[in-house]
Short mmCIF file of C-alpha atoms and ligand atoms in Angstrom, two decimals:
data_model
loop_
_atom_site.label_atom_id
_atom_site.label_comp_id
_atom_site.label_asym_id
_atom_site.label_seq_id
_atom_site.Cartn_x
_atom_site.Cartn_y
_atom_site.Cartn_z
CA MET A 1 -10.51 -25.18 -9.06
CA SER A 2 -8.88 -22.41 -7.07
CA HIS A 3 -6.08 -21.78 -9.56
CA GLU A 4 -8.60 -21.13 -12.33
CA GLN A 5 -10.64 -18.89 -10.06
CA LEU A 6 -7.58 -16.81 -9.21
CA ALA A 7 -6.55 -16.62 -12.86
CA SER A 8 -9.99 -15.36 -13.85
CA ILE A 9 -9.89 -12.71 -11.09
CA ALA A 10 -6.53 -11.58 -12.50
CA THR A 11 -7.99 -11.38 -16.00
CA ALA A 12 -11.01 -9.44 -14.74
CA VAL A 13 -8.72 -6.85 -13.11
CA THR A 14 -6.45 -6.61 -16.16
CA THR A 15 -9.39 -6.05 -18.47
CA GLY A 16 -11.10 -3.65 -16.06
CA ASP A 17 -14.14 -5.90 -15.67
CA LYS A 18 -15.28 -4.73 -12.25
CA ALA A 19 -18.38 -6.96 -12.02
CA SER A 20 -16.37 -10.09 -12.76
CA ALA A 21 -13.57 -9.09 -10.37
CA VAL A 22 -16.12 -8.65 -7.57
CA ALA A 23 -18.06 -11.82 -8.43
CA GLY A 24 -14.83 -13.83 -8.73
CA THR A 25 -13.63 -12.54 -5.36
CA GLN A 26 -16.95 -13.42 -3.73
CA GLN A 27 -16.78 -16.93 -5.18
CA ALA A 28 -13.16 -17.39 -4.10
CA LEU A 29 -14.03 -16.39 -0.52
CA ALA A 30 -17.05 -18.68 -0.55
CA ALA A 31 -14.77 -21.48 -1.72
CA GLY A 32 -12.54 -20.90 1.31
CA ILE A 33 -9.59 -19.25 -0.45
CA GLU A 34 -7.72 -16.98 1.96
CA PRO A 35 -8.09 -13.23 1.30
CA LEU A 36 -4.32 -12.74 1.08
CA THR A 37 -4.14 -15.47 -1.55
CA VAL A 38 -6.86 -13.72 -3.55
CA ILE A 39 -4.81 -10.51 -3.36
CA ASP A 40 -1.37 -12.00 -4.06
CA GLU A 41 -2.37 -14.55 -6.71
CA GLY A 42 -5.41 -12.88 -8.28
CA LEU A 43 -5.66 -9.12 -7.91
CA VAL A 44 -1.98 -8.15 -7.83
CA PRO A 45 -0.91 -10.15 -10.92
CA GLY A 46 -3.96 -8.68 -12.68
CA ILE A 47 -3.11 -5.06 -11.92
CA ARG A 48 0.59 -5.65 -12.68
CA GLU A 49 -0.33 -7.02 -16.10
CA ALA A 50 -2.37 -3.85 -16.71
CA GLY A 51 0.70 -1.79 -15.71
CA ASP A 52 2.91 -3.77 -18.09
CA ARG A 53 0.45 -3.27 -20.95
CA PHE A 54 0.35 0.45 -20.14
CA GLN A 55 4.13 0.65 -20.12
CA CYS A 56 4.47 -0.95 -23.54
CA GLY A 57 1.71 1.19 -25.03
CA ASP A 58 -0.98 -1.48 -25.41
CA TYR A 59 -3.07 0.17 -22.70
CA PHE A 60 -3.92 3.83 -22.15
CA LEU A 61 -4.77 5.70 -18.97
CA PRO A 62 -8.52 4.89 -19.09
CA ASN A 63 -7.63 1.17 -19.20
CA LEU A 64 -5.41 1.58 -16.16
CA ILE A 65 -8.15 3.46 -14.33
CA ALA A 66 -10.68 0.73 -15.13
CA SER A 67 -8.26 -1.92 -13.85
CA ALA A 68 -7.66 0.06 -10.65
CA ARG A 69 -11.42 0.43 -10.10
CA ALA A 70 -11.96 -3.30 -10.56
CA MET A 71 -9.18 -4.03 -8.08
CA SER A 72 -10.41 -1.48 -5.53
CA ALA A 73 -13.95 -2.87 -5.67
CA ALA A 74 -12.64 -6.37 -4.96
CA MET A 75 -10.40 -5.02 -2.18
CA GLN A 76 -13.44 -3.56 -0.45
CA LEU A 77 -14.77 -7.08 -0.04
CA LEU A 78 -11.47 -8.38 1.25
CA GLU A 79 -10.60 -5.71 3.81
CA PRO A 80 -13.22 -6.78 6.38
CA GLU A 81 -12.14 -10.39 5.84
CA LEU A 82 -8.52 -9.49 6.57
CA HIS A 83 -9.60 -7.76 9.77
CA ALA A 84 -11.83 -10.64 10.80
CA ARG A 85 -8.92 -13.07 10.64
CA GLN A 86 -6.82 -11.18 13.15
CA GLN A 87 -7.65 -10.58 16.77
CA MET A 88 -5.01 -8.64 18.55
CA ALA A 89 -5.60 -7.80 22.17
CA ARG A 90 -2.47 -5.69 22.48
CA ARG A 91 -1.86 -2.38 20.70
CA LEU A 92 1.53 -2.58 19.05
CA GLY A 93 1.98 1.07 18.10
CA THR A 94 0.47 4.06 16.36
CA VAL A 95 1.14 4.49 12.66
CA VAL A 96 0.60 7.47 10.43
CA ILE A 97 0.61 6.35 6.80
CA GLY A 98 0.04 7.94 3.41
CA THR A 99 1.07 8.16 -0.21
CA VAL A 100 3.36 11.16 -0.64
CA LYS A 101 2.58 14.49 -2.29
CA GLY A 102 2.21 14.32 -6.07
CA ASP A 103 1.32 10.64 -6.03
CA ILE A 104 -2.25 9.31 -6.12
CA HIS A 105 -1.51 5.57 -6.14
CA GLU A 106 -3.69 4.25 -3.38
CA ILE A 107 -4.15 0.49 -3.60
CA GLY A 108 -0.82 -0.70 -2.16
CA LYS A 109 -0.77 1.91 0.60
CA SER A 110 -4.34 1.01 1.62
CA LEU A 111 -3.48 -2.68 1.68
CA VAL A 112 -0.49 -1.98 3.93
CA ALA A 113 -2.70 0.19 6.19
CA THR A 114 -5.35 -2.54 6.40
CA MET A 115 -2.81 -5.21 7.24
CA LEU A 116 -1.20 -3.05 9.92
CA ALA A 117 -4.60 -2.33 11.48
CA ALA A 118 -5.54 -6.01 11.29
CA ASN A 119 -2.32 -6.86 13.11
CA GLY A 120 -2.78 -4.66 16.13
CA PHE A 121 -1.55 -1.21 15.10
CA GLU A 122 -3.61 1.95 15.51
CA VAL A 123 -3.52 3.30 11.96
CA HIS A 124 -4.17 6.84 10.80
CA ASP A 125 -4.40 6.71 7.02
CA LEU A 126 -3.81 10.18 5.59
CA GLY A 127 -4.77 9.09 2.08
CA VAL A 128 -2.91 9.97 -1.10
CA ASP A 129 -1.12 13.09 -2.35
CA VAL A 130 -0.27 13.88 1.27
CA PRO A 131 1.64 17.15 1.80
CA ILE A 132 4.90 16.99 3.74
CA GLU A 133 3.50 19.17 6.53
CA ARG A 134 0.52 16.86 6.93
CA PHE A 135 2.78 13.92 7.81
CA VAL A 136 4.49 16.14 10.38
CA SER A 137 1.26 17.46 11.94
CA ALA A 138 -0.28 13.97 12.03
CA VAL A 139 2.72 12.59 13.93
CA ARG A 140 2.20 15.30 16.54
CA GLU A 141 -1.58 15.00 16.61
CA HIS A 142 -1.64 11.22 17.04
CA GLN A 143 1.64 10.89 18.96
CA ALA A 144 2.64 8.30 16.39
CA ASN A 145 5.69 6.13 16.87
CA LEU A 146 5.74 4.99 13.24
CA VAL A 147 5.45 6.85 9.94
CA GLY A 148 4.78 4.95 6.73
CA MET A 149 5.22 6.47 3.30
CA SER A 150 4.28 4.98 -0.01
CA ALA A 151 5.58 6.24 -3.38
CA LEU A 152 4.88 4.56 -6.70
CA LEU A 153 6.55 7.03 -9.02
CA THR A 154 10.23 7.68 -9.50
CA THR A 155 9.28 11.37 -9.56
CA THR A 156 7.71 11.23 -6.07
CA MET A 157 10.22 9.02 -4.24
CA GLY A 158 12.18 12.13 -3.29
CA VAL A 159 9.27 13.40 -1.21
CA GLN A 160 9.93 10.58 1.25
CA ARG A 161 13.33 12.13 1.93
CA LYS A 162 11.74 15.56 2.36
CA VAL A 163 9.29 14.25 4.95
CA ILE A 164 12.18 12.74 6.93
CA GLU A 165 14.01 16.08 6.74
CA ALA A 166 10.88 17.91 7.90
CA LEU A 167 10.45 15.52 10.84
CA ARG A 168 14.06 16.21 11.76
CA ALA A 169 13.63 19.97 11.43
CA GLU A 170 10.60 19.84 13.72
CA GLY A 171 12.49 17.83 16.35
CA LEU A 172 10.24 14.79 15.86
CA ARG A 173 12.60 12.41 14.08
CA ASP A 174 14.04 10.75 17.19
CA GLY A 175 10.58 9.84 18.44
CA VAL A 176 9.39 8.01 15.32
CA LYS A 177 10.54 5.16 13.14
CA VAL A 178 10.10 5.72 9.41
CA MET A 179 9.22 2.97 6.96
CA VAL A 180 9.00 3.35 3.21
CA GLY A 181 7.62 1.28 0.37
CA GLY A 182 6.27 1.31 -3.16
CA ALA A 183 7.37 -0.23 -6.44
CA PRO A 184 10.41 1.98 -7.24
CA VAL A 185 11.63 2.03 -3.63
CA GLY A 186 14.15 -0.43 -2.16
CA GLU A 187 16.47 -1.14 0.77
CA GLN A 188 19.21 0.98 -0.74
CA TRP A 189 16.89 3.95 -1.20
CA ALA A 190 15.62 3.61 2.36
CA ALA A 191 19.18 3.70 3.68
CA GLN A 192 20.10 6.61 1.39
CA ILE A 193 17.29 8.84 2.69
CA GLY A 194 17.74 7.85 6.33
CA ALA A 195 14.55 5.81 6.72
CA ASP A 196 14.49 3.04 9.33
CA GLY A 197 13.27 0.36 6.97
CA TYR A 198 11.79 -0.76 3.68
CA ALA A 199 9.25 -3.48 3.00
CA GLU A 200 8.47 -5.04 -0.35
CA ASP A 201 4.86 -5.96 0.37
CA ALA A 202 2.11 -5.71 2.95
CA VAL A 203 3.12 -8.82 4.87
CA GLY A 204 6.70 -7.55 4.98
CA ALA A 205 5.41 -4.17 6.13
CA VAL A 206 3.69 -5.76 9.13
CA GLU A 207 6.88 -7.65 10.06
CA LEU A 208 8.95 -4.50 9.69
CA ALA A 209 6.50 -2.39 11.71
CA LYS A 210 6.53 -4.95 14.53
CA ARG A 211 10.32 -4.99 14.53
CA LEU A 212 10.59 -1.19 14.48
CA ALA A 213 7.91 -0.72 17.15
CA SER A 214 9.67 -3.09 19.52
CA GLY A 215 13.17 -1.76 18.88
CO1 B1M B 301 0.19 4.43 -12.29
N1 B1M B 301 2.07 4.03 -12.64
N2 B1M B 301 0.35 6.17 -12.99
N3 B1M B 301 -1.72 4.47 -11.98
N4 B1M B 301 0.23 2.52 -11.92
C1 B1M B 301 2.64 2.78 -12.18
C2 B1M B 301 3.24 2.92 -10.76
C3 B1M B 301 3.71 2.48 -13.30
C4 B1M B 301 4.88 1.59 -12.83
C5 B1M B 301 2.98 1.89 -14.54
C6 B1M B 301 3.91 1.57 -15.68
O1 B1M B 301 4.24 2.45 -16.44
N5 B1M B 301 4.33 0.31 -15.79
C7 B1M B 301 4.17 3.93 -13.69
C8 B1M B 301 5.30 4.52 -12.84
C9 B1M B 301 6.61 4.62 -13.57
C10 B1M B 301 7.63 5.15 -12.64
O2 B1M B 301 7.61 6.26 -12.22
N6 B1M B 301 8.58 4.29 -12.31
C11 B1M B 301 2.87 4.70 -13.48
C12 B1M B 301 2.57 5.94 -14.08
C13 B1M B 301 3.59 6.45 -15.06
C14 B1M B 301 1.40 6.66 -13.79
C15 B1M B 301 0.98 8.04 -14.33
C16 B1M B 301 2.11 9.08 -14.38
C17 B1M B 301 0.34 7.81 -15.72
C18 B1M B 301 -0.04 9.07 -16.46
O3 B1M B 301 -0.80 9.87 -15.98
N7 B1M B 301 0.55 9.21 -17.62
C19 B1M B 301 -0.14 8.44 -13.34
C20 B1M B 301 0.43 9.19 -12.12
C21 B1M B 301 -0.65 9.76 -11.25
C22 B1M B 301 -0.07 10.31 -9.95
O4 B1M B 301 0.11 9.58 -9.01
N8 B1M B 301 0.22 11.60 -9.92
C23 B1M B 301 -0.64 7.10 -12.91
C24 B1M B 301 -1.96 6.85 -12.55
C25 B1M B 301 -2.46 5.63 -12.16
C26 B1M B 301 -3.95 5.34 -11.91
C27 B1M B 301 -4.66 6.52 -11.27
C28 B1M B 301 -4.58 5.05 -13.25
C29 B1M B 301 -3.86 4.01 -11.10
C30 B1M B 301 -3.90 4.20 -9.57
C31 B1M B 301 -5.31 4.11 -9.01
C32 B1M B 301 -5.36 4.02 -7.51
O5 B1M B 301 -4.40 3.69 -6.82
N9 B1M B 301 -6.53 4.31 -7.01
C33 B1M B 301 -2.50 3.48 -11.50
C34 B1M B 301 -2.10 2.13 -11.34
C35 B1M B 301 -3.18 1.16 -10.91
C36 B1M B 301 -0.77 1.70 -11.57
C37 B1M B 301 -0.20 0.26 -11.53
C38 B1M B 301 -0.68 -0.43 -12.81
C39 B1M B 301 -0.57 -0.60 -10.35
C40 B1M B 301 -0.27 0.00 -8.96
C41 B1M B 301 -0.93 -0.88 -7.94
O6 B1M B 301 -2.00 -0.56 -7.43
N10 B1M B 301 -0.32 -2.07 -7.68
C42 B1M B 301 1.36 0.53 -11.52
C43 B1M B 301 2.16 -0.57 -12.18
C44 B1M B 301 2.86 -1.46 -11.17
O7 B1M B 301 2.98 -1.17 -10.01
N11 B1M B 301 3.41 -2.56 -11.66
C45 B1M B 301 1.43 1.93 -12.01
C46 B1M B 301 -0.90 -3.09 -6.78
C47 B1M B 301 -0.46 -2.81 -5.35
C48 B1M B 301 -1.00 -3.89 -4.42
O8 B1M B 301 0.95 -2.86 -5.34
O9 B1M B 301 1.14 -0.36 -5.09
O10 B1M B 301 3.21 -1.78 -5.52
P1 B1M B 301 1.86 -1.61 -4.91
O11 B1M B 301 2.00 -1.82 -3.33
C49 B1M B 301 2.66 -2.96 -2.77
C50 B1M B 301 4.15 -2.74 -2.51
O12 B1M B 301 4.73 -1.76 -3.33
C51 B1M B 301 4.21 -2.44 -1.05
O13 B1M B 301 3.15 -3.20 -0.50
C52 B1M B 301 2.04 -3.14 -1.40
C53 B1M B 301 1.22 -4.38 -1.24
O14 B1M B 301 1.93 -5.54 -1.58
N12 B1M B 301 4.06 -1.08 -0.56
C54 B1M B 301 4.54 -0.74 0.66
C55 B1M B 301 3.41 -0.04 -1.06
N13 B1M B 301 3.43 0.99 -0.22
C56 B1M B 301 4.12 0.59 0.86
C57 B1M B 301 4.46 1.26 2.03
C58 B1M B 301 5.21 0.57 2.99
C59 B1M B 301 5.62 -0.73 2.79
C60 B1M B 301 5.29 -1.41 1.62
O15 B1M B 301 5.57 1.11 4.15
C61 B1M B 301 5.04 2.34 4.51
#
């Protein structure tokens, strides 16, 4: 039963049981469950539950790290599957993406990067804890027409604004569209800092990137 399989993947991630998260993901794929369904209905609820337990003090940092490792290991199986399902002949644009300085949350940003690449964008993933200047130099280096910034902490959201200011100061802002995302970020924040758009999840990020690249 697919619902039970997805629920057990979620539990494996929440409890930081990497072997079970990987085995459950393999079984779900073998059973024909779509990779995005495994992510949205198995892995993401699992990691969110870990976050909730952390927030209310039931979990500590090592628990959160174990959950993140379990999720990342399962994601490694799913990324090639996501790519394999998309065949884009046309290049839609060049994206520079990263998690901003001070922030090491990687999973959501990497999922967005994978989905963009799988949907026809050339993606340069700068990783996590990316300095402001690195976004700027990467836009130049890769002649990017899109910049994507992820921030998961209320304390690092402000760096997204600083990157936009730096792009403006370097005369690059008019040549690139800026998209932002991450749990504490929203439409209002995007408008406030002068970004071109916000997406709530990876599927929304692909839609937004397509819209921005064609506009
Ligand atoms: Co941290 N963490 N964490 N954490 N962590 C959160 C974000 C938190 C909400 C947990 C909580 O308290 N409930 C909280 C932030 C509170 C706040 O500021 N509002 C928090 C905290 C406090 C911290 C530390 C400060 C804890 C500490 O040290 N005391 C610390 C900070 C470290 C740092 O960055 N400097 C920390 C550390 C960590 C780990 C290292 C243990 C680990 C990350 C491991 C890794 O990434 N390799 C971790 C994790 C796993 C989480 C939670 C549990 C899960 C994040 C995640 O991967 N979600 C998170 C709780 C939560 O989010 N509910 C939490 C799954 C992922 C698929 O979703 O990342 O939201 P998400 O990405 C989504 C969308 O947001 C969107 O699409 C993605 C796919 O659907 N999206 C974009 C993301 N980027 C986008 C970009 C776009 C468009 C859409 O365009 C460019």
